Amino acid sequence: MVKRIIFRVDDRLIHGQVIEGWIKYYKIKNVIIVSDNICNDMLKKTIYSSITPSDVKLDFKCKDEFKKSFDPSQINDSLLVLFEDVATLYSLKDILNDDIYINIGCVANRKHKIEVSDTVFLTKDEISMLCELRQNYMIYIKKLPWETSVDINNFDKLL
Amino acid sequence: MKKIKRVLKSLFYQGNWNYENMQGTGFAYMLEEINKEESFNIPDKVIKKEINYFNTHPFLLMFVVGVWFREFLDKGDPEQYKKIYSSAFGALGDSFFWHALRPASFVIAVVLAFYNPLFAIILYLFFFNFFHFFFLFRGFDIGFSYGKETIQWFNKILFNKWSSYFDIFTSFMLGIIIVLIIHKSGFENNITIYALSFGFFLAGTILAKKIDIIYSVVVAMLIVLILKVSFGV
């Protein structure tokens, strides 16, 4: 089995598409939620742990803690890292590398957001961040692993 | 009667499903209806705001509605827990209702269809919808009484494990289906066929947690095809 490290932006974090789609498709056994909002909240951690399949290890990290501890050479199995928003992913740009599969999955629509795909709605700031990341890394916009990624060749024209 | 009406209303809540706010309109509709029914007297403008993005498993919706009211009335954080529980129930609901309960209901119906096809269809609808309506019927009360701790109720009934238990049951039933086909075809004494069926039953029971139940259905269909071609069953 090929080791795969996936960084996914999904404001719903763990939901049906993540469990029935990404985790099962890539047989992922390790998931990390990177969120300052959740890492110190016992109840929220219990909720997410309770819905994760029992054979998947779920861990919670605050942003800075994750940044310090992330070391791809120490990872043996496939790993899924979930972020609530593009800003969190962008703040970790120093630790990104070509082996990491970056996926934008689901970012809910809010006022003043631009529709990028049927499930991804971004602000201009978020699009700018992704444009910057795209200069060095591939970024895939798709809900499920077997779908075709939304083409973002002209992404900066949305600005 | 009030609860039955509420369940009926909840069946329409996906009527305005769309990519912009997903089930948000339906969520606001359910809040509006229950606000009236229970006389919570929450101002309309608060309810109208809830028309924004919302997406969860439709059968578990009422739990989120209950949590929202409880959190709002307790001056807690209804938005935060609405978001977390909508994701959580999306995950739990997809795994159980779509992934496990649907094939389990199907195999039960197939077994019964050998004896009475009409009864099989009725039982399929009854078995699947028993769980569907039970959760819609009880959801609000449980969500409202547990509030943000609603996950404790799901943990108490081990809901997270139900899908793997149902997968094992479905595999077992697939073995039964193969044996029934053999009996119906009058090949009771062919040891090879029995060994094959028993092997499938064992492998299914052991592997149901490891492999996807859909593969199990495909394997069962292949076995039936092999039996048909090789032995004329």
CSV table of C-alpha atoms in Angstrom, one decimal:
chain,number,residue,atom,x,y,z
A,1,MET,CA,0.0,0.0,0.0
A,2,VAL,CA,1.4,3.4,-1.0
A,3,LYS,CA,1.8,5.8,1.8
A,4,ARG,CA,-0.3,8.8,1.2
A,5,ILE,CA,-0.5,12.1,3.2
A,6,ILE,CA,-3.6,14.1,2.5
A,7,PHE,CA,-4.2,17.6,3.7
A,8,ARG,CA,-7.9,18.4,3.3
A,9,VAL,CA,-9.7,21.7,3.9
A,10,ASP,CA,-13.3,20.8,5.0
A,11,ASP,CA,-15.2,23.1,7.3
A,12,ARG,CA,-17.4,20.1,8.4
A,13,LEU,CA,-14.2,18.2,9.3
A,14,ILE,CA,-15.5,14.6,9.7
A,15,HIS,CA,-18.7,13.8,7.9
A,16,GLY,CA,-20.1,11.2,5.6
A,17,GLN,CA,-17.9,12.0,2.6
A,18,VAL,CA,-14.8,11.8,4.7
A,19,ILE,CA,-15.6,8.5,6.4
A,20,GLU,CA,-17.4,6.7,3.5
A,21,GLY,CA,-15.2,8.4,0.9
A,22,TRP,CA,-11.6,9.3,1.8
A,23,ILE,CA,-11.0,7.0,4.8
A,24,LYS,CA,-12.4,3.9,3.1
A,25,TYR,CA,-11.0,4.6,-0.4
A,26,TYR,CA,-7.4,5.1,0.8
A,27,LYS,CA,-7.7,2.7,3.8
A,28,ILE,CA,-6.6,5.5,6.1
A,29,LYS,CA,-5.9,4.5,9.7
A,30,ASN,CA,-4.7,7.8,11.1
A,31,VAL,CA,-6.6,11.1,11.0
A,32,ILE,CA,-5.6,14.4,12.6
A,33,ILE,CA,-7.9,17.4,13.1
A,34,VAL,CA,-5.9,20.6,13.2
A,35,SER,CA,-8.0,23.2,14.9
A,36,ASP,CA,-7.4,25.7,17.7
A,37,ASN,CA,-11.1,25.7,18.3
A,38,ILE,CA,-11.3,22.0,19.0
A,39,CYS,CA,-7.9,20.9,20.3
A,40,ASN,CA,-8.6,22.1,23.9
A,41,ASP,CA,-12.3,21.4,24.1
A,42,MET,CA,-13.1,18.0,25.6
A,43,LEU,CA,-16.7,17.8,24.5
A,44,LYS,CA,-16.0,18.6,20.9
A,45,LYS,CA,-13.2,16.0,20.9
A,46,THR,CA,-15.5,13.4,22.3
A,47,ILE,CA,-18.1,14.1,19.6
A,48,TYR,CA,-15.6,13.7,16.7
A,49,SER,CA,-14.0,10.6,18.4
A,50,SER,CA,-17.4,9.0,18.8
A,51,ILE,CA,-18.2,9.2,15.1
A,52,THR,CA,-14.9,7.9,13.8
A,53,PRO,CA,-14.7,4.2,13.0
A,54,SER,CA,-13.1,2.2,15.8
A,55,ASP,CA,-10.2,1.0,13.6
A,56,VAL,CA,-9.2,4.6,12.8
A,57,LYS,CA,-7.0,6.6,15.2
A,58,LEU,CA,-8.1,10.2,15.5
A,59,ASP,CA,-5.9,12.8,17.0
A,60,PHE,CA,-6.4,16.5,17.7
A,61,LYS,CA,-3.7,19.2,17.4
A,62,CYS,CA,-3.6,22.9,17.8
A,63,LYS,CA,-2.1,24.7,14.8
A,64,ASP,CA,1.3,25.5,16.3
A,65,GLU,CA,1.6,22.1,18.0
A,66,PHE,CA,1.0,20.4,14.6
A,67,LYS,CA,3.5,22.7,12.8
A,68,LYS,CA,6.2,21.8,15.3
A,69,SER,CA,5.5,18.0,15.4
A,70,PHE,CA,4.7,17.2,11.8
A,71,ASP,CA,7.5,15.1,10.3
A,72,PRO,CA,6.6,13.2,7.1
A,73,SER,CA,9.7,10.9,7.5
A,74,GLN,CA,8.1,9.6,10.8
A,75,ILE,CA,4.8,8.7,9.1
A,76,ASN,CA,4.5,5.0,8.1
A,77,ASP,CA,0.9,4.7,7.1
A,78,SER,CA,-1.5,6.9,5.1
A,79,LEU,CA,-2.6,10.0,7.0
A,80,LEU,CA,-5.5,12.4,6.6
A,81,VAL,CA,-5.1,15.8,8.1
A,82,LEU,CA,-8.3,17.9,8.3
A,83,PHE,CA,-8.4,21.8,8.5
A,84,GLU,CA,-11.6,23.9,9.0
A,85,ASP,CA,-10.5,26.6,6.6
A,86,VAL,CA,-8.0,27.7,4.0
A,87,ALA,CA,-6.3,30.1,6.4
A,88,THR,CA,-5.2,27.3,8.6
A,89,LEU,CA,-3.7,25.4,5.7
A,90,TYR,CA,-2.0,28.6,4.5
A,91,SER,CA,-0.5,29.2,7.9
A,92,LEU,CA,1.2,25.8,7.6
A,93,LYS,CA,2.7,26.5,4.1
A,94,ASP,CA,6.3,26.1,5.5
A,95,ILE,CA,5.7,22.4,6.2
A,96,LEU,CA,4.1,21.6,2.8
A,97,ASN,CA,6.0,19.5,0.3
A,98,ASP,CA,5.4,17.8,-3.0
A,99,ASP,CA,4.5,14.5,-1.4
A,100,ILE,CA,1.4,16.0,0.3
A,101,TYR,CA,-1.8,15.7,-1.6
A,102,ILE,CA,-3.7,19.0,-1.0
A,103,ASN,CA,-7.4,18.8,-1.3
A,104,ILE,CA,-10.1,21.5,-0.9
A,105,GLY,CA,-13.2,19.5,-0.1
A,106,CYS,CA,-16.1,21.4,1.3
A,107,VAL,CA,-16.2,25.1,2.3
A,108,ALA,CA,-19.7,26.4,3.0
A,109,ASN,CA,-21.3,29.3,1.2
A,110,ARG,CA,-21.5,32.5,3.2
A,111,LYS,CA,-22.1,36.1,2.2
A,112,HIS,CA,-19.5,37.6,-0.1
A,113,LYS,CA,-18.1,34.3,-1.1
A,114,ILE,CA,-17.3,33.2,-4.7
A,115,GLU,CA,-18.5,29.9,-6.0
A,116,VAL,CA,-15.5,27.8,-7.0
A,117,SER,CA,-17.3,24.4,-7.2
A,118,ASP,CA,-20.6,23.2,-6.1
A,119,THR,CA,-19.3,22.7,-2.5
A,120,VAL,CA,-16.5,25.2,-2.3
A,121,PHE,CA,-17.2,28.8,-1.8
A,122,LEU,CA,-14.2,31.1,-1.0
A,123,THR,CA,-13.6,34.7,-0.1
A,124,LYS,CA,-11.2,36.7,-2.2
A,125,ASP,CA,-8.6,36.4,0.6
A,126,GLU,CA,-8.9,32.7,0.5
A,127,ILE,CA,-8.5,32.6,-3.2
A,128,SER,CA,-5.3,34.7,-2.9
A,129,MET,CA,-3.9,32.3,-0.4
A,130,LEU,CA,-4.6,29.3,-2.7
A,131,CYS,CA,-3.1,31.2,-5.7
A,132,GLU,CA,0.1,31.6,-3.7
A,133,LEU,CA,0.2,28.0,-2.6
A,134,ARG,CA,-0.5,26.9,-6.2
A,135,GLN,CA,2.7,28.5,-7.4
A,136,ASN,CA,4.6,25.7,-5.6
A,137,TYR,CA,2.1,22.8,-5.1
A,138,MET,CA,-0.7,21.1,-6.8
A,139,ILE,CA,-4.1,21.7,-5.2
A,140,TYR,CA,-7.1,19.5,-6.0
A,141,ILE,CA,-10.7,20.7,-5.5
A,142,LYS,CA,-13.0,17.7,-5.1
A,143,LYS,CA,-15.5,16.2,-2.6
A,144,LEU,CA,-14.6,12.6,-3.1
A,145,PRO,CA,-11.4,10.8,-4.1
A,146,TRP,CA,-12.8,9.2,-7.2
A,147,GLU,CA,-14.2,12.4,-8.6
A,148,THR,CA,-12.4,14.6,-11.2
A,149,SER,CA,-10.8,17.6,-9.7
A,150,VAL,CA,-12.3,21.0,-10.5
A,151,ASP,CA,-10.0,22.7,-13.0
A,152,ILE,CA,-8.5,25.8,-11.4
A,153,ASN,CA,-6.1,26.9,-14.1
A,154,ASN,CA,-7.7,30.3,-14.2
A,155,PHE,CA,-8.2,30.5,-10.5
A,156,ASP,CA,-6.6,34.0,-10.2
A,157,LYS,CA,-9.2,35.4,-12.6
A,158,LEU,CA,-11.7,35.0,-9.8
A,159,LEU,CA,-10.0,37.8,-8.0
B,1,MET,CA,-50.3,13.6,17.5
B,2,LYS,CA,-48.1,16.6,17.7
B,3,LYS,CA,-45.0,14.4,17.3
B,4,ILE,CA,-46.5,12.6,14.3
B,5,LYS,CA,-47.2,15.9,12.6
B,6,ARG,CA,-43.7,16.9,13.3
B,7,VAL,CA,-42.3,13.7,11.7
B,8,LEU,CA,-44.5,14.3,8.7
B,9,LYS,CA,-43.2,17.9,8.4
B,10,SER,CA,-39.7,16.7,8.7
B,11,LEU,CA,-40.2,14.5,5.6
B,12,PHE,CA,-40.5,17.7,3.5
B,13,TYR,CA,-37.5,19.5,4.9
B,14,GLN,CA,-35.2,18.7,2.0
B,15,GLY,CA,-37.7,20.3,-0.4
B,16,ASN,CA,-35.5,23.2,-1.2
B,17,TRP,CA,-32.1,21.3,-1.2
B,18,ASN,CA,-29.6,23.3,-3.2
B,19,TYR,CA,-25.8,23.7,-3.4
B,20,GLU,CA,-25.8,27.2,-1.9
B,21,ASN,CA,-27.3,26.5,1.5
B,22,MET,CA,-27.9,22.7,1.2
B,23,GLN,CA,-30.7,21.9,3.7
B,24,GLY,CA,-30.6,25.4,5.3
B,25,THR,CA,-34.1,26.4,4.2
B,26,GLY,CA,-35.5,23.1,5.6
B,27,PHE,CA,-33.7,23.5,8.9
B,28,ALA,CA,-35.1,27.1,9.3
B,29,TYR,CA,-38.6,25.7,8.4
B,30,MET,CA,-38.3,23.0,11.1
B,31,LEU,CA,-37.2,25.6,13.7
B,32,GLU,CA,-40.1,27.8,12.8
B,33,GLU,CA,-42.7,25.0,13.1
B,34,ILE,CA,-41.4,23.8,16.4
B,35,ASN,CA,-41.0,27.3,17.7
B,36,LYS,CA,-44.7,27.7,17.1
B,37,GLU,CA,-45.8,24.2,18.4
B,38,GLU,CA,-43.8,24.4,21.6
B,39,SER,CA,-44.4,28.2,22.1
B,40,PHE,CA,-40.8,28.9,22.7
B,41,ASN,CA,-41.4,32.5,21.5
B,42,ILE,CA,-38.1,32.9,19.8
B,43,PRO,CA,-38.2,36.0,17.6
B,44,ASP,CA,-38.8,35.3,13.9
B,45,LYS,CA,-35.6,37.2,12.8
B,46,VAL,CA,-33.5,34.8,14.8
B,47,ILE,CA,-35.1,31.8,13.1
B,48,LYS,CA,-34.8,33.4,9.7
B,49,LYS,CA,-31.0,33.7,10.1
B,50,GLU,CA,-30.8,29.9,10.3
B,51,ILE,CA,-31.6,29.7,6.6
B,52,ASN,CA,-27.8,29.7,6.0
B,53,TYR,CA,-25.7,26.6,5.2
B,54,PHE,CA,-26.8,23.4,6.8
B,55,ASN,CA,-26.2,19.8,5.9
B,56,THR,CA,-26.7,16.6,7.8
B,57,HIS,CA,-28.2,13.2,7.4
B,58,PRO,CA,-31.9,13.7,6.8
B,59,PHE,CA,-33.0,10.9,9.2
B,60,LEU,CA,-31.0,12.4,12.1
B,61,LEU,CA,-32.0,16.0,11.5
B,62,MET,CA,-34.4,16.2,14.5
B,63,PHE,CA,-31.5,15.6,16.9
B,64,VAL,CA,-29.8,18.8,15.6
B,65,VAL,CA,-33.0,20.7,15.9
B,66,GLY,CA,-33.4,19.6,19.5
B,67,VAL,CA,-29.8,20.5,20.3
B,68,TRP,CA,-30.2,24.0,18.7
B,69,PHE,CA,-33.3,24.8,20.8
B,70,ARG,CA,-31.7,23.6,24.0
B,71,GLU,CA,-28.5,25.6,23.4
B,72,PHE,CA,-30.4,28.7,22.3
B,73,LEU,CA,-32.8,28.6,25.3
B,74,ASP,CA,-29.9,27.9,27.7
B,75,LYS,CA,-28.0,30.8,26.1
B,76,GLY,CA,-25.2,28.4,25.1
B,77,ASP,CA,-23.7,28.2,21.6
B,78,PRO,CA,-26.4,26.9,19.2
B,79,GLU,CA,-24.4,27.8,16.1
B,80,GLN,CA,-21.3,25.9,17.1
B,81,TYR,CA,-23.2,22.7,18.2
B,82,LYS,CA,-25.5,22.9,15.2
B,83,LYS,CA,-22.4,22.8,13.0
B,84,ILE,CA,-20.6,20.0,14.9
B,85,TYR,CA,-23.7,17.8,15.2
B,86,SER,CA,-24.7,18.3,11.6
B,87,SER,CA,-21.3,16.9,10.5
B,88,ALA,CA,-21.3,14.2,13.2
B,89,PHE,CA,-24.8,13.0,12.2
B,90,GLY,CA,-23.8,13.2,8.5
B,91,ALA,CA,-21.1,10.7,9.2
B,92,LEU,CA,-23.1,8.4,11.5
B,93,GLY,CA,-26.1,8.5,9.2
B,94,ASP,CA,-24.2,7.8,6.0
B,95,SER,CA,-22.4,4.9,7.6
B,96,PHE,CA,-25.5,3.3,9.1
B,97,PHE,CA,-28.5,4.1,6.9
B,98,TRP,CA,-26.9,4.2,3.5
B,99,HIS,CA,-24.0,1.9,3.9
B,100,ALA,CA,-25.3,-0.8,6.3
B,101,LEU,CA,-29.1,-0.7,6.7
B,102,ARG,CA,-30.0,-0.5,3.1
B,103,PRO,CA,-28.2,-3.7,2.0
B,104,ALA,CA,-29.3,-5.4,5.2
B,105,SER,CA,-33.0,-4.6,4.4
B,106,PHE,CA,-32.4,-5.8,0.8
B,107,VAL,CA,-31.0,-9.2,1.7
B,108,ILE,CA,-33.9,-9.8,4.2
B,109,ALA,CA,-36.3,-9.0,1.4
B,110,VAL,CA,-34.5,-11.3,-1.0
B,111,VAL,CA,-34.7,-14.2,1.4
B,112,LEU,CA,-38.5,-13.6,1.9
B,113,ALA,CA,-39.0,-13.2,-1.8
B,114,PHE,CA,-38.3,-16.9,-2.2
B,115,TYR,CA,-41.6,-17.5,-0.4
B,116,ASN,CA,-43.7,-14.4,-0.9
B,117,PRO,CA,-42.5,-11.6,-3.1
B,118,LEU,CA,-45.3,-9.2,-2.0
B,119,PHE,CA,-44.6,-9.7,1.6
B,120,ALA,CA,-40.9,-9.2,0.9
B,121,ILE,CA,-41.5,-5.7,-0.5
B,122,ILE,CA,-43.7,-4.8,2.5
B,123,LEU,CA,-41.1,-6.1,5.0
B,124,TYR,CA,-38.3,-4.2,3.2
B,125,LEU,CA,-40.2,-1.0,3.5
B,126,PHE,CA,-41.2,-1.8,7.1
B,127,PHE,CA,-37.7,-2.8,8.2
B,128,PHE,CA,-35.9,0.1,6.6
B,129,ASN,CA,-38.4,2.7,7.7
B,130,PHE,CA,-38.7,1.4,11.3
B,131,PHE,CA,-35.2,2.9,11.9
B,132,HIS,CA,-35.9,5.9,9.7
B,133,PHE,CA,-39.1,6.9,11.6
B,134,PHE,CA,-37.8,5.9,15.0
B,135,PHE,CA,-35.0,8.4,14.8
B,136,LEU,CA,-37.2,11.1,13.3
B,137,PHE,CA,-39.8,10.5,16.0
B,138,ARG,CA,-37.5,10.5,19.0
B,139,GLY,CA,-34.8,12.8,17.7
B,140,PHE,CA,-36.1,16.2,18.9
B,141,ASP,CA,-36.8,15.0,22.5
B,142,ILE,CA,-33.4,13.4,22.8
B,143,GLY,CA,-31.6,16.3,21.3
B,144,PHE,CA,-33.5,18.7,23.5
B,145,SER,CA,-33.1,16.8,26.7
B,146,TYR,CA,-29.3,16.0,26.2
B,147,GLY,CA,-28.5,19.3,24.5
B,148,LYS,CA,-24.8,19.6,23.5
B,149,GLU,CA,-24.2,16.2,25.2
B,150,THR,CA,-26.4,14.4,22.7
B,151,ILE,CA,-23.5,12.3,21.6
B,152,GLN,CA,-23.7,10.5,25.0
B,153,TRP,CA,-27.0,9.0,24.0
B,154,PHE,CA,-25.5,7.7,20.7
B,155,ASN,CA,-22.6,6.3,22.6
B,156,LYS,CA,-24.9,4.6,25.1
B,157,ILE,CA,-26.7,2.7,22.3
B,158,LEU,CA,-23.3,2.0,20.6
B,159,PHE,CA,-24.6,3.6,17.4
B,160,ASN,CA,-21.2,3.9,15.9
B,161,LYS,CA,-20.9,0.1,15.9
B,162,TRP,CA,-24.3,-0.6,14.4
B,163,SER,CA,-23.1,-0.4,10.8
B,164,SER,CA,-20.4,-3.1,11.3
B,165,TYR,CA,-23.0,-5.4,13.1
B,166,PHE,CA,-25.4,-4.9,10.2
B,167,ASP,CA,-22.6,-5.7,7.7
B,168,ILE,CA,-21.9,-9.0,9.5
B,169,PHE,CA,-25.6,-9.8,9.5
B,170,THR,CA,-25.8,-8.9,5.7
B,171,SER,CA,-22.9,-11.3,5.0
B,172,PHE,CA,-24.6,-14.0,7.0
B,173,MET,CA,-27.9,-13.5,5.1
B,174,LEU,CA,-26.0,-13.7,1.7
B,175,GLY,CA,-24.8,-17.2,2.8
B,176,ILE,CA,-28.4,-18.0,3.6
B,177,ILE,CA,-29.5,-16.8,0.1
B,178,ILE,CA,-27.0,-19.1,-1.6
B,179,VAL,CA,-28.2,-22.1,0.5
B,180,LEU,CA,-31.8,-21.3,-0.3
B,181,ILE,CA,-31.0,-21.2,-4.0
B,182,ILE,CA,-29.4,-24.6,-3.7
B,183,HIS,CA,-32.4,-26.1,-1.9
B,184,LYS,CA,-34.9,-24.6,-4.3
B,185,SER,CA,-32.9,-26.2,-7.1
B,186,GLY,CA,-33.0,-29.7,-5.6
B,187,PHE,CA,-29.2,-30.1,-5.1
B,188,GLU,CA,-29.4,-30.8,-1.4
B,189,ASN,CA,-26.7,-33.5,-1.5
B,190,ASN,CA,-24.0,-31.8,-3.4
B,191,ILE,CA,-21.2,-31.4,-0.9
B,192,THR,CA,-19.2,-29.0,-3.1
B,193,ILE,CA,-22.1,-26.5,-3.1
B,194,TYR,CA,-22.6,-26.7,0.6
B,195,ALA,CA,-18.8,-26.2,1.2
B,196,LEU,CA,-18.9,-23.2,-1.0
B,197,SER,CA,-21.9,-21.7,0.8
B,198,PHE,CA,-20.5,-22.4,4.2
B,199,GLY,CA,-17.2,-20.9,3.2
B,200,PHE,CA,-18.9,-17.8,2.1
B,201,PHE,CA,-20.8,-17.6,5.3
B,202,LEU,CA,-17.7,-17.9,7.4
B,203,ALA,CA,-15.6,-15.6,5.2
B,204,GLY,CA,-18.4,-13.0,5.2
B,205,THR,CA,-18.8,-13.1,8.9
B,206,ILE,CA,-15.1,-12.8,9.6
B,207,LEU,CA,-14.4,-10.3,6.8
B,208,ALA,CA,-17.5,-8.1,7.0
B,209,LYS,CA,-15.6,-5.6,9.1
B,210,LYS,CA,-12.6,-5.6,6.8
B,211,ILE,CA,-14.2,-5.4,3.4
B,212,ASP,CA,-17.0,-3.4,2.0
B,213,ILE,CA,-20.3,-5.1,2.2
B,214,ILE,CA,-21.0,-4.2,-1.4
B,215,TYR,CA,-18.0,-6.5,-2.5
B,216,SER,CA,-19.7,-9.2,-0.4
B,217,VAL,CA,-22.9,-8.8,-2.4
B,218,VAL,CA,-20.9,-9.0,-5.7
B,219,VAL,CA,-19.1,-12.2,-4.5
B,220,ALA,CA,-22.4,-13.8,-3.6
B,221,MET,CA,-23.8,-13.0,-7.1
B,222,LEU,CA,-20.6,-14.5,-8.7
B,223,ILE,CA,-21.0,-17.6,-6.6
B,224,VAL,CA,-24.6,-18.0,-7.7
B,225,LEU,CA,-23.5,-17.5,-11.3
B,226,ILE,CA,-20.7,-20.2,-10.9
B,227,LEU,CA,-23.2,-22.6,-9.4
B,228,LYS,CA,-25.6,-21.9,-12.3
B,229,VAL,CA,-22.9,-22.5,-15.0
B,230,SER,CA,-21.0,-25.4,-13.3
B,231,PHE,CA,-23.8,-27.4,-11.7
B,232,GLY,CA,-26.9,-26.2,-13.4
B,233,VAL,CA,-28.4,-25.0,-10.2
